[in-house]
Each structure stands twice: as C-alpha cells, then as structure tokens.
Amino acid sequence: MCKVSEIKCGDKNADIRPIEQQEDAKLQFWKKRRYHVVCMVFFGLFNLINLRMNLSVVIVAMTQKVNMTIDDGTIVEKQDFDWDSKTQGLILSSFFYGYITTQFLGGFLAAQFGGHLTFGTGLAVTSVLAIFTPIAAKTHLGLFLAARILQGLFGGATFPSIIAILGKWTPVYERSFLASIAYMGNYAGTIGAMLLSGVVSVALGWESVFYIFGSLGCVCYICFIFIVRANPQVDPFITEAEQKYILSSLGDQSKDKNIKHPWKDILTSTAVWAITVGCITAMWGSFTFQTQLPKFLSDTYEQNLDVTGIIAAVPYILVVGMLLLSGYLADWVRVKGYLTTGQVRRYFTCFAYLAQMIFLLLIIYTIDPIWNTVFICLAVGFGAFPWSGYAINSLDLAPSHASVIKGLATTIGTFSGIISPIVAGYIVTDKSREQWELVFYISAGVYFIGSLFCWIFIRGNIQPWAKIDLEKLETKKAQDEPEKYITKL
C-alpha cells in the first residue's frame, strides 16, 4: 500500500507524492541541508579547479619576455623562466602524475571513511601547497614539479569523493540537478582561473595568483568542515522532514561499509567501462581546452595575457548555465517518464560528444575570429551535458560501489590529462595555426570514438552483480540478527 497524502486516492487532484516528499517540499530551499552540502562542494571544487588550472594562464606570464629599463637607462629583455614548449608541456601535465595516483584510492577512502573527510583533506593540502608554489618554482624546476605532483596527489582524491557525498545526500529524482550544482564548481573554477589569473598576473605579478587563490582555498576548507557532515543521520542542523525524505528516497545505507566490492564483476562490466570511456573522452577534450586554450588564443590572435584570459573564460560562463539546464532536464524527463534513466545517461553523453566534435571541426575550418570564438564557446559549452550522463551513472549501476567505480574511471581517464598537454607541446612547436588544427583533429576523433562506445554500452539500471551483493548481505544480517527481522515483519 503506497504511503501518499491524506487526500483520498480516488480524488483526481490528489497529490500522489510520498508524504516525506510533500513535507520536505514545504521547506524553503535555502533551509534544506542538501543544498548547503552541494553548495559547499561547489565552492570546494571551484577552488580545487582554480588551483589546478591557473598555471595554464600564469605560465604565459612566467615565460614571457618583457622589456625593462635598468638604472643606467638601458632597455633589456627580462624573462623569469626560459622554458621551451616541451618543458611547458611537462609542467602543465605534472599535476596529473599525482592526480592519477589517488583517483582510485580516493574512491576507496570515500567509501570507507566518508566522502566529506576525503574531499576536505584534499582541498586543504592542495591549497597550502599552492601558497608555496612560487618559492618552489624560483628554487628549482624539480621542486616546482614536485609541488605540482603533490597537489595532484591530494587533489586527485576529491573527485571520486564527490560521488560518495552525492550518494548520501541527494534524493534519487533530484540527483542530476543537485549533481549539476556541485559539478558547476568545476567550470566556475576554470572561469576564475582564466578570467582572473591573467588580470592578477598583469596587475600584481604572477606570484600573487598562487598566494591569493591558495589562501581562498584554506578559507573554503574551514567553512567546509563546519558545514558538511557525513550523512543526514548525523547532521545536527537538518530538519526532520528533510531527513525523512532523503532517507526514504535512498533507503538504508548503513550497510554500505560492510559490502565487499566485487572487483571481477566491476572490471568485466561493459556498463562500468562505458563510464570509463566517457571519462577518458570528456577529460581529453576538457584538458585540451583548459590547458591549451589560452596558448591557442595567444598564438593565433596574438592577444595580451589579460585579454586572452577573459576570452578563454567566456565558454565556461556558458557552461555554468548549460549545467543547470542539463541537470534540470535530466531529472524532469525521468520524473515525467519521457525517458528512462539509461536513455538519459546515453543521450546526454553521446549527443554532447558529437556536438563537441562538430564544433571542434568548425574551429579548424573557420578563420573569422568572431565565429571562431562562437564555435569555441559551443564546443566547450556542450561539455555540460555529460555531467548528467556518464558522470553520475555509477550511482545508477551500483550505489554501494559508486565511489570506487568513479575512482577507477577517473584514474584511467586522467591519462588524458597527462597525455594531451604533452601531445600538444610536441605538435605546437612554432605556434602555427596548422599545428593547432592537428591538436583539434585529434580531440575530435576522441569525441567520436567515445560517443560510439558509450552509445552501445551505457546502462541506467542497477547491475545484477550489485543486486546479488546486497541480497547476500541482507541474508547474512537476517541470519546473524533474526530477532530484528522478525520484529520488522
């Protein structure tokens, strides 16, 4: 018998939503703790991505030759660091050497100890290391690389831990929208890095970029640990109505820590590999744009650093709006029954990749700078839709194993972050447009292959091996504590 509102079931105007959801709907959204949690994830992710991405802008200032007048009136060229394109590619990819190491570990730690602890620790250490980055760079290239690798090491654990946080705090039919708010921090951080890093570098010097944003990250961490709790059950500030709604939607999750992850089933699941390929595809395109876009604009249009940063940030402003749209649409079409969960994950992933491929090809064949900028915006902007597709698909396939699946996928996907800047560094040696076209051809090919694989193998239902695992645990608990199950019955 369904538990619905007090209106009689025969009334055509009856609200058929569960009572828990109706009570939760009476609360103003700014009082709901799940919104506080995802907003703190947003701000944490904003700082983490900013700290990861600002080097792609700042490195232009670090290696730029500028004229300066010495005391005797002589004008000389000054360059802080004489790094060639290959060295710059190595520096830009160094973050990902550490990042790839802890993706899987971060998912495992989040599953065992809580996503909030894993995320918070990664944010804190990454921010502190940013403050010491200028000293490391001026001391020795090796020390600079080590600092970036360590940032990646601790920052790498944060992404899979977000899935663990969302798994504890987001009701099933709000998951896409709330995840979109959280992941919006990814693009807001990119906007901050590209929009502000160039301006701050020109106004205050490139060192100030690391000092300012590292300090902001530390402040964000302090706020995060005071606001975010492991789950609704232990949050002292959540209302009873919201807590009941979240728990009724998600079910009993107290058993999650006792589940052993079925590694053979996970590693041989084509649905899991669809998430992995989706991650590889998204990361290749994303990292190509994030690390190379300021250099592409500088090489192609010969813009100043502060102007280049602003132009490079514009596409990510579009992404923020499209993220909210995609998250809302993904939940809406599921609630209305227009699309199944699997169809939403498949369509939102594959159509977005094909659109990005098309706009990348248009960038190659367009000379006009205005239209080129429009196509760049659209190529980056459609990257919002896969966040409601493959990015949260692990929660559909196996909720109890979602963070480790996400960690596995991002570990493999992060190879894109290592390879794409190095490939671009080796291709773009004399800053010609023809060389940049080859970089975009490669990215377009990756998008096409990724969309084809995901179309065939993405699934939206809980997998048999995840169901079996839960059933075995329930059977064992019934045998160990029969009196509790008799009472329930």
Short mmCIF file of C-alpha atoms in Angstrom, two decimals:
data_model
loop_
_atom_site.label_atom_id
_atom_site.label_comp_id
_atom_site.label_asym_id
_atom_site.label_seq_id
_atom_site.Cartn_x
_atom_site.Cartn_y
_atom_site.Cartn_z
CA MET A 1 0.00 0.00 0.00
CA CYS A 2 1.50 3.33 -1.08
CA LYS A 3 2.01 6.00 1.54
CA VAL A 4 0.62 9.14 -0.08
CA SER A 5 -1.01 12.35 1.05
CA GLU A 6 -4.06 12.48 3.27
CA ILE A 7 -6.26 13.26 0.24
CA LYS A 8 -8.28 10.26 -0.82
CA CYS A 9 -6.71 8.13 -3.53
CA GLY A 10 -9.81 8.44 -5.70
CA ASP A 11 -9.51 12.23 -5.90
CA LYS A 12 -8.16 13.19 -9.34
CA ASN A 13 -6.47 16.21 -7.75
CA ALA A 14 -4.70 14.11 -5.15
CA ASP A 15 -1.00 14.69 -4.69
CA ILE A 16 0.46 11.21 -5.19
CA ARG A 17 3.93 12.16 -4.00
CA PRO A 18 5.10 10.32 -0.87
CA ILE A 19 4.29 12.06 2.41
CA GLU A 20 8.02 12.57 3.13
CA GLN A 21 8.45 14.44 -0.14
CA GLN A 22 5.37 16.57 0.48
CA GLU A 23 6.63 17.60 3.92
CA ASP A 24 10.06 18.38 2.51
CA ALA A 25 8.50 20.49 -0.26
CA LYS A 26 7.03 22.83 2.39
CA LEU A 27 10.54 23.93 3.40
CA GLN A 28 12.18 26.91 1.73
CA PHE A 29 15.05 25.66 -0.42
CA TRP A 30 17.63 27.78 1.42
CA LYS A 31 16.82 25.89 4.62
CA LYS A 32 17.46 22.48 3.08
CA ARG A 33 20.77 20.97 4.17
CA ARG A 34 21.30 19.06 0.95
CA TYR A 35 21.56 22.41 -0.84
CA HIS A 36 24.09 23.61 1.74
CA VAL A 37 26.14 20.46 1.15
CA VAL A 38 26.18 20.68 -2.65
CA CYS A 39 26.96 24.41 -2.49
CA MET A 40 29.98 23.70 -0.28
CA VAL A 41 31.08 21.03 -2.76
CA PHE A 42 30.66 23.68 -5.46
CA PHE A 43 32.91 26.15 -3.64
CA GLY A 44 35.43 23.46 -2.77
CA LEU A 45 35.56 22.30 -6.37
CA PHE A 46 35.81 25.91 -7.53
CA ASN A 47 38.99 26.37 -5.51
CA LEU A 48 40.46 23.00 -6.45
CA ILE A 49 39.97 23.52 -10.18
CA ASN A 50 41.19 27.10 -9.91
CA LEU A 51 44.39 25.91 -8.23
CA ARG A 52 44.81 23.26 -10.91
CA MET A 53 44.07 25.47 -13.89
CA ASN A 54 45.61 28.86 -13.10
CA LEU A 55 49.05 27.64 -14.14
CA SER A 56 47.84 27.27 -17.75
CA VAL A 57 47.36 31.06 -17.77
CA VAL A 58 50.18 32.05 -15.42
CA ILE A 59 52.79 30.05 -17.33
CA VAL A 60 52.43 32.59 -20.14
CA ALA A 61 53.50 35.36 -17.74
CA MET A 62 56.23 33.18 -16.23
CA THR A 63 57.87 32.60 -19.63
CA GLN A 64 57.00 35.89 -21.33
CA LYS A 65 59.83 38.18 -22.42
CA VAL A 66 59.27 41.76 -21.29
CA ASN A 67 61.32 44.91 -21.75
CA MET A 68 62.63 46.59 -18.61
CA THR A 69 64.82 49.63 -18.03
CA ILE A 70 67.79 49.21 -15.71
CA ASP A 71 69.37 52.00 -13.63
CA ASP A 72 71.65 53.31 -16.40
CA GLY A 73 68.71 53.69 -18.79
CA THR A 74 69.47 50.63 -20.88
CA ILE A 75 66.46 48.60 -22.02
CA VAL A 76 66.91 44.86 -21.65
CA GLU A 77 64.68 41.82 -22.06
CA LYS A 78 63.61 40.05 -18.89
CA GLN A 79 62.24 36.51 -18.69
CA ASP A 80 61.62 34.76 -15.38
CA PHE A 81 61.81 31.24 -16.82
CA ASP A 82 63.31 30.14 -20.14
CA TRP A 83 61.18 27.03 -20.72
CA ASP A 84 60.64 25.66 -24.22
CA SER A 85 57.30 24.20 -25.38
CA LYS A 86 58.23 20.64 -24.36
CA THR A 87 59.21 21.74 -20.85
CA GLN A 88 55.98 23.71 -20.56
CA GLY A 89 54.01 20.62 -21.64
CA LEU A 90 55.79 18.62 -18.94
CA ILE A 91 54.98 21.27 -16.32
CA LEU A 92 51.31 21.51 -17.33
CA SER A 93 50.92 17.73 -17.18
CA SER A 94 52.87 17.25 -13.92
CA PHE A 95 49.77 17.85 -11.79
CA PHE A 96 48.20 14.77 -13.32
CA TYR A 97 51.09 12.48 -12.38
CA GLY A 98 49.94 12.80 -8.79
CA TYR A 99 46.27 13.17 -9.71
CA ILE A 100 46.11 9.78 -11.39
CA THR A 101 47.67 8.03 -8.40
CA THR A 102 44.90 8.83 -5.92
CA GLN A 103 41.75 8.69 -8.06
CA PHE A 104 41.07 5.08 -7.19
CA LEU A 105 42.42 5.45 -3.65
CA GLY A 106 40.14 8.47 -3.15
CA GLY A 107 37.10 6.43 -4.16
CA PHE A 108 38.08 3.65 -1.77
CA LEU A 109 38.75 6.05 1.14
CA ALA A 110 35.48 7.86 0.49
CA ALA A 111 33.58 4.56 0.61
CA GLN A 112 35.27 3.56 3.87
CA PHE A 113 35.56 6.83 5.80
CA GLY A 114 33.19 9.25 4.12
CA GLY A 115 33.41 11.49 1.10
CA HIS A 116 33.34 14.65 3.23
CA LEU A 117 36.60 13.77 5.00
CA THR A 118 38.39 12.76 1.80
CA PHE A 119 37.23 15.86 -0.07
CA GLY A 120 38.10 18.23 2.78
CA THR A 121 41.60 16.83 3.24
CA GLY A 122 42.35 17.11 -0.47
CA LEU A 123 41.14 20.71 -0.54
CA ALA A 124 43.21 21.73 2.48
CA VAL A 125 46.54 20.24 1.41
CA THR A 126 46.21 21.39 -2.22
CA SER A 127 45.55 24.96 -1.04
CA VAL A 128 48.53 25.05 1.33
CA LEU A 129 50.84 23.72 -1.39
CA ALA A 130 49.65 26.46 -3.77
CA ILE A 131 50.90 29.13 -1.37
CA PHE A 132 54.41 27.64 -1.51
CA THR A 133 54.42 27.13 -5.30
CA PRO A 134 56.20 30.42 -6.24
CA ILE A 135 59.07 29.63 -3.86
CA ALA A 136 59.37 26.14 -5.34
CA ALA A 137 59.41 27.49 -8.91
CA LYS A 138 62.14 30.00 -8.16
CA THR A 139 64.25 27.44 -6.32
CA HIS A 140 64.44 24.64 -8.90
CA LEU A 141 62.37 23.16 -11.71
CA GLY A 142 62.41 19.78 -9.98
CA LEU A 143 60.98 21.27 -6.77
CA PHE A 144 58.32 23.07 -8.79
CA LEU A 145 57.32 19.82 -10.47
CA ALA A 146 57.29 18.05 -7.10
CA ALA A 147 54.91 20.68 -5.67
CA ARG A 148 52.56 20.28 -8.61
CA ILE A 149 52.67 16.48 -8.38
CA LEU A 150 51.82 16.66 -4.66
CA GLN A 151 48.92 18.99 -5.42
CA GLY A 152 47.66 16.43 -7.89
CA LEU A 153 48.20 13.66 -5.36
CA PHE A 154 45.86 15.22 -2.80
CA GLY A 155 43.53 16.87 -5.32
CA GLY A 156 43.05 13.56 -7.11
CA ALA A 157 41.15 12.05 -4.20
CA THR A 158 38.48 14.74 -4.30
CA PHE A 159 36.58 13.90 -7.50
CA PRO A 160 35.53 10.32 -6.61
CA SER A 161 34.69 11.50 -3.09
CA ILE A 162 32.05 13.85 -4.57
CA ILE A 163 30.13 10.79 -5.78
CA ALA A 164 30.18 9.44 -2.21
CA ILE A 165 28.83 12.74 -0.88
CA LEU A 166 26.08 12.88 -3.51
CA GLY A 167 25.19 9.26 -2.81
CA LYS A 168 24.47 10.12 0.83
CA TRP A 169 22.74 13.47 0.34
CA THR A 170 20.82 13.56 -2.97
CA PRO A 171 17.34 12.04 -3.40
CA VAL A 172 17.09 9.85 -6.48
CA TYR A 173 14.92 12.15 -8.60
CA GLU A 174 16.89 15.27 -7.67
CA ARG A 175 20.27 13.68 -8.30
CA SER A 176 21.02 15.12 -11.74
CA PHE A 177 20.11 18.69 -10.74
CA LEU A 178 21.97 18.66 -7.42
CA ALA A 179 24.98 17.00 -9.05
CA SER A 180 24.94 19.74 -11.68
CA ILE A 181 25.12 22.41 -8.96
CA ALA A 182 28.06 20.64 -7.33
CA TYR A 183 29.93 19.99 -10.58
CA MET A 184 29.31 23.56 -11.69
CA GLY A 185 32.25 24.37 -9.42
CA ASN A 186 34.44 22.60 -11.97
CA TYR A 187 33.65 25.20 -14.62
CA ALA A 188 33.35 28.13 -12.23
CA GLY A 189 36.89 27.32 -11.10
CA THR A 190 38.03 27.29 -14.72
CA ILE A 191 36.35 30.67 -15.25
CA GLY A 192 38.07 32.03 -12.16
CA ALA A 193 41.43 30.70 -13.28
CA MET A 194 41.19 32.03 -16.84
CA LEU A 195 39.33 35.26 -16.10
CA LEU A 196 41.22 36.37 -13.01
CA SER A 197 44.66 34.78 -13.28
CA GLY A 198 45.71 36.87 -16.28
CA VAL A 199 44.36 40.09 -14.75
CA VAL A 200 46.00 39.42 -11.37
CA SER A 201 49.28 38.44 -13.04
CA VAL A 202 49.41 41.69 -15.01
CA ALA A 203 48.37 43.85 -12.03
CA LEU A 204 50.22 42.20 -9.13
CA GLY A 205 52.68 39.72 -10.63
CA TRP A 206 52.27 36.02 -11.33
CA GLU A 207 53.29 35.01 -7.79
CA SER A 208 50.21 36.70 -6.34
CA VAL A 209 47.91 34.32 -8.23
CA PHE A 210 49.12 31.37 -6.13
CA TYR A 211 49.09 33.35 -2.87
CA ILE A 212 45.55 34.69 -3.32
CA PHE A 213 43.84 31.53 -4.53
CA GLY A 214 45.76 29.29 -2.14
CA SER A 215 44.53 31.43 0.77
CA LEU A 216 40.94 31.33 -0.55
CA GLY A 217 41.16 27.53 -0.65
CA CYS A 218 42.21 27.42 3.01
CA VAL A 219 39.23 29.62 3.99
CA CYS A 220 36.90 27.38 1.97
CA TYR A 221 38.22 24.30 3.79
CA ILE A 222 37.46 25.82 7.20
CA CYS A 223 33.88 26.55 6.09
CA PHE A 224 33.55 23.08 4.58
CA ILE A 225 34.43 21.18 7.78
CA PHE A 226 31.93 23.22 9.80
CA ILE A 227 29.02 22.79 7.38
CA VAL A 228 29.27 19.35 5.71
CA ARG A 229 28.51 16.15 7.63
CA ALA A 230 28.87 12.51 6.58
CA ASN A 231 25.14 11.91 6.02
CA PRO A 232 21.68 13.22 7.05
CA GLN A 233 21.53 10.90 10.08
CA VAL A 234 24.43 12.64 11.84
CA ASP A 235 23.70 16.22 10.77
CA PRO A 236 22.54 18.22 13.84
CA PHE A 237 21.05 21.05 11.74
CA ILE A 238 18.83 19.11 9.32
CA THR A 239 15.05 19.23 9.76
CA GLU A 240 13.19 16.02 10.49
CA ALA A 241 11.13 16.42 7.30
CA GLU A 242 14.17 16.68 5.04
CA GLN A 243 15.95 13.84 6.79
CA LYS A 244 12.97 11.51 6.37
CA TYR A 245 12.61 12.45 2.69
CA ILE A 246 16.26 11.80 1.85
CA LEU A 247 16.39 8.52 3.75
CA SER A 248 13.09 7.28 2.28
CA SER A 249 14.39 8.03 -1.20
CA LEU A 250 17.78 6.38 -0.74
CA GLY A 251 16.85 3.56 1.62
CA ASP A 252 19.03 2.17 4.39
CA GLN A 253 22.66 2.93 3.61
CA SER A 254 24.10 1.88 6.95
CA LYS A 255 25.14 -1.39 5.34
CA ASP A 256 27.38 0.17 2.69
CA LYS A 257 30.61 -0.05 4.67
CA ASN A 258 30.12 -3.80 5.18
CA ILE A 259 29.87 -4.60 1.48
CA LYS A 260 32.88 -6.12 -0.25
CA HIS A 261 33.46 -4.72 -3.70
CA PRO A 262 33.06 -7.42 -6.42
CA TRP A 263 36.17 -6.49 -8.37
CA LYS A 264 35.84 -9.16 -11.04
CA ASP A 265 32.29 -8.09 -11.85
CA ILE A 266 33.23 -4.41 -11.82
CA LEU A 267 36.26 -4.87 -14.09
CA THR A 268 34.37 -7.05 -16.59
CA SER A 269 31.21 -4.93 -16.71
CA THR A 270 30.73 -3.17 -20.06
CA ALA A 271 28.48 -0.63 -18.31
CA VAL A 272 31.37 0.30 -16.00
CA TRP A 273 33.71 0.53 -18.99
CA ALA A 274 31.21 2.87 -20.66
CA ILE A 275 31.65 5.22 -17.69
CA THR A 276 35.42 4.85 -18.03
CA VAL A 277 35.42 5.61 -21.76
CA GLY A 278 33.07 8.53 -21.13
CA CYS A 279 35.56 9.82 -18.58
CA ILE A 280 38.52 9.40 -20.97
CA THR A 281 36.65 11.25 -23.71
CA ALA A 282 35.49 14.13 -21.51
CA MET A 283 38.88 14.56 -19.87
CA TRP A 284 40.80 14.57 -23.15
CA GLY A 285 38.64 17.34 -24.59
CA SER A 286 38.36 19.21 -21.32
CA PHE A 287 42.07 19.18 -20.53
CA THR A 288 42.97 20.11 -24.10
CA PHE A 289 40.81 23.20 -23.79
CA GLN A 290 41.68 24.04 -20.20
CA THR A 291 45.45 23.76 -20.57
CA GLN A 292 45.84 24.87 -24.19
CA LEU A 293 43.08 27.42 -24.90
CA PRO A 294 44.95 30.47 -23.53
CA LYS A 295 48.04 29.50 -25.55
CA PHE A 296 45.93 28.84 -28.68
CA LEU A 297 44.32 32.28 -28.46
CA SER A 298 47.67 33.93 -27.76
CA ASP A 299 49.37 32.15 -30.68
CA THR A 300 46.51 32.54 -33.16
CA TYR A 301 45.25 36.05 -32.41
CA GLU A 302 48.29 37.49 -30.61
CA GLN A 303 46.21 38.88 -27.73
CA ASN A 304 47.64 40.21 -24.49
CA LEU A 305 47.59 37.88 -21.47
CA ASP A 306 44.76 39.64 -19.62
CA VAL A 307 42.59 39.77 -22.78
CA THR A 308 43.39 36.13 -23.62
CA GLY A 309 42.31 35.05 -20.13
CA ILE A 310 38.99 36.85 -20.48
CA ILE A 311 38.26 35.35 -23.92
CA ALA A 312 39.22 31.87 -22.69
CA ALA A 313 36.84 32.22 -19.73
CA VAL A 314 33.77 33.11 -21.82
CA PRO A 315 32.97 29.50 -22.92
CA TYR A 316 32.93 28.35 -19.31
CA ILE A 317 30.43 31.03 -18.37
CA LEU A 318 28.13 29.42 -20.94
CA VAL A 319 28.80 26.00 -19.41
CA VAL A 320 27.56 27.12 -15.98
CA GLY A 321 24.14 27.98 -17.41
CA MET A 322 24.02 24.82 -19.51
CA LEU A 323 24.86 22.70 -16.47
CA LEU A 324 21.79 23.92 -14.63
CA LEU A 325 19.69 23.37 -17.76
CA SER A 326 21.01 19.84 -18.35
CA GLY A 327 20.58 18.83 -14.71
CA TYR A 328 17.01 20.10 -14.60
CA LEU A 329 16.12 18.47 -17.93
CA ALA A 330 17.66 15.13 -16.92
CA ASP A 331 15.54 14.92 -13.78
CA TRP A 332 12.42 16.32 -15.46
CA VAL A 333 12.30 13.82 -18.34
CA ARG A 334 12.82 10.95 -15.87
CA VAL A 335 10.10 12.13 -13.48
CA LYS A 336 7.66 12.66 -16.39
CA GLY A 337 8.50 9.24 -17.81
CA TYR A 338 9.58 10.57 -21.19
CA LEU A 339 12.97 8.85 -20.94
CA THR A 340 14.34 6.05 -18.82
CA THR A 341 17.41 6.57 -16.68
CA GLY A 342 19.54 4.66 -19.18
CA GLN A 343 18.29 6.76 -22.07
CA VAL A 344 19.03 9.98 -20.21
CA ARG A 345 22.59 8.86 -19.42
CA ARG A 346 23.14 7.70 -23.03
CA TYR A 347 21.60 10.69 -24.85
CA PHE A 348 23.11 13.35 -22.62
CA THR A 349 26.56 11.82 -23.03
CA CYS A 350 26.67 10.82 -26.69
CA PHE A 351 24.86 13.74 -28.31
CA ALA A 352 27.05 16.14 -26.34
CA TYR A 353 30.24 14.45 -27.54
CA LEU A 354 29.07 14.54 -31.17
CA ALA A 355 28.18 18.22 -30.85
CA GLN A 356 31.61 18.96 -29.38
CA MET A 357 33.24 17.06 -32.24
CA ILE A 358 31.34 19.08 -34.83
CA PHE A 359 32.21 22.43 -33.27
CA LEU A 360 35.86 21.45 -32.94
CA LEU A 361 35.92 20.75 -36.68
CA LEU A 362 34.26 24.10 -37.35
CA ILE A 363 37.00 25.81 -35.33
CA ILE A 364 39.55 24.23 -37.66
CA TYR A 365 37.81 25.45 -40.84
CA THR A 366 36.89 28.94 -39.60
CA ILE A 367 39.27 31.85 -39.97
CA ASP A 368 36.99 34.65 -38.77
CA PRO A 369 37.88 35.33 -35.10
CA ILE A 370 34.30 36.11 -34.06
CA TRP A 371 32.85 32.88 -35.45
CA ASN A 372 35.86 31.02 -34.10
CA THR A 373 35.07 32.31 -30.64
CA VAL A 374 31.40 31.28 -31.03
CA PHE A 375 32.39 27.73 -32.01
CA ILE A 376 34.85 27.52 -29.12
CA CYS A 377 32.05 28.56 -26.75
CA LEU A 378 29.70 25.90 -28.11
CA ALA A 379 32.38 23.18 -28.18
CA VAL A 380 33.14 23.81 -24.52
CA GLY A 381 29.51 24.54 -23.57
CA PHE A 382 28.12 21.17 -24.65
CA GLY A 383 30.54 19.62 -22.16
CA ALA A 384 27.89 20.40 -19.53
CA PHE A 385 25.51 17.64 -20.62
CA PRO A 386 27.70 14.57 -19.90
CA TRP A 387 27.72 15.59 -16.21
CA SER A 388 24.09 14.40 -16.18
CA GLY A 389 25.13 11.35 -18.20
CA TYR A 390 28.18 9.18 -17.59
CA ALA A 391 29.46 11.32 -14.67
CA ILE A 392 26.81 10.15 -12.18
CA ASN A 393 25.97 6.86 -13.88
CA SER A 394 27.84 4.82 -11.25
CA LEU A 395 25.10 5.69 -8.74
CA ASP A 396 22.57 4.07 -11.10
CA LEU A 397 24.61 0.92 -11.68
CA ALA A 398 25.78 0.12 -8.15
CA PRO A 399 25.07 2.70 -5.39
CA SER A 400 27.19 0.86 -2.81
CA HIS A 401 30.19 0.72 -5.13
CA ALA A 402 29.68 4.08 -6.87
CA SER A 403 32.72 5.91 -5.47
CA VAL A 404 35.17 3.12 -6.28
CA ILE A 405 33.75 2.82 -9.82
CA LYS A 406 34.13 6.56 -10.23
CA GLY A 407 37.65 6.36 -8.84
CA LEU A 408 38.55 3.60 -11.29
CA ALA A 409 37.09 5.53 -14.24
CA THR A 410 38.80 8.81 -13.37
CA THR A 411 42.11 7.04 -12.73
CA ILE A 412 42.13 5.72 -16.28
CA GLY A 413 40.61 8.92 -17.65
CA THR A 414 43.30 11.05 -16.05
CA PHE A 415 45.82 9.62 -18.51
CA SER A 416 44.15 12.09 -20.87
CA GLY A 417 45.29 14.90 -18.62
CA ILE A 418 48.85 13.64 -18.76
CA ILE A 419 48.97 12.85 -22.46
CA SER A 420 47.02 15.72 -24.08
CA PRO A 421 49.27 18.62 -22.90
CA ILE A 422 52.40 16.65 -23.84
CA VAL A 423 50.97 15.81 -27.28
CA ALA A 424 50.07 19.46 -27.82
CA GLY A 425 53.55 20.52 -26.64
CA TYR A 426 55.23 18.25 -29.19
CA ILE A 427 52.88 19.25 -32.02
CA VAL A 428 52.77 23.02 -31.48
CA THR A 429 56.46 23.90 -31.76
CA ASP A 430 56.32 27.06 -33.90
CA LYS A 431 52.83 28.29 -32.90
CA SER A 432 51.37 27.91 -36.40
CA ARG A 433 47.63 27.51 -37.00
CA GLU A 434 48.25 24.28 -38.92
CA GLN A 435 49.79 22.71 -35.84
CA TRP A 436 46.88 23.79 -33.66
CA GLU A 437 44.49 22.29 -36.24
CA LEU A 438 46.13 18.89 -35.73
CA VAL A 439 45.60 19.17 -31.97
CA PHE A 440 41.88 19.77 -32.56
CA TYR A 441 41.63 16.96 -35.15
CA ILE A 442 42.90 14.51 -32.53
CA SER A 443 40.39 15.75 -29.95
CA ALA A 444 37.53 15.47 -32.47
CA GLY A 445 38.50 11.85 -33.16
CA VAL A 446 38.48 11.07 -29.43
CA TYR A 447 34.97 12.54 -29.11
CA PHE A 448 33.67 10.41 -32.00
CA ILE A 449 35.09 7.13 -30.66
CA GLY A 450 33.88 7.92 -27.13
CA SER A 451 30.32 8.67 -28.25
CA LEU A 452 30.14 5.45 -30.27
CA PHE A 453 31.32 3.27 -27.36
CA CYS A 454 29.03 4.97 -24.82
CA TRP A 455 26.01 4.67 -27.12
CA ILE A 456 26.43 0.90 -27.26
CA PHE A 457 27.29 0.14 -23.63
CA ILE A 458 25.79 2.76 -21.28
CA ARG A 459 23.12 1.33 -18.94
CA GLY A 460 20.85 3.00 -16.39
CA ASN A 461 19.67 0.17 -14.15
CA ILE A 462 21.29 -1.41 -11.11
CA GLN A 463 23.54 -4.23 -12.30
CA PRO A 464 22.88 -7.90 -11.36
CA TRP A 465 26.20 -8.21 -9.50
CA ALA A 466 25.30 -5.18 -7.36
CA LYS A 467 21.87 -6.66 -6.55
CA ILE A 468 23.36 -10.01 -5.65
CA ASP A 469 25.86 -8.35 -3.34
CA LEU A 470 23.11 -6.52 -1.46
CA GLU A 471 20.92 -9.62 -1.23
CA LYS A 472 23.77 -11.69 0.21
CA LEU A 473 24.41 -9.05 2.86
CA GLU A 474 20.72 -8.88 3.81
CA THR A 475 20.59 -12.68 4.10
CA LYS A 476 23.68 -12.72 6.31
CA LYS A 477 22.26 -9.97 8.55
CA ALA A 478 18.96 -11.87 8.85
CA GLN A 479 20.86 -14.97 9.97
CA ASP A 480 23.04 -13.07 12.43
CA GLU A 481 20.22 -10.95 13.91
CA PRO A 482 16.95 -12.84 13.31
CA GLU A 483 15.06 -11.11 16.13
CA LYS A 484 15.37 -7.72 14.39
CA TYR A 485 13.99 -9.06 11.12
CA ILE A 486 11.12 -10.87 12.88
CA THR A 487 10.23 -7.59 14.60
CA LYS A 488 10.22 -5.76 11.25
CA LEU A 489 7.96 -8.38 9.71
#
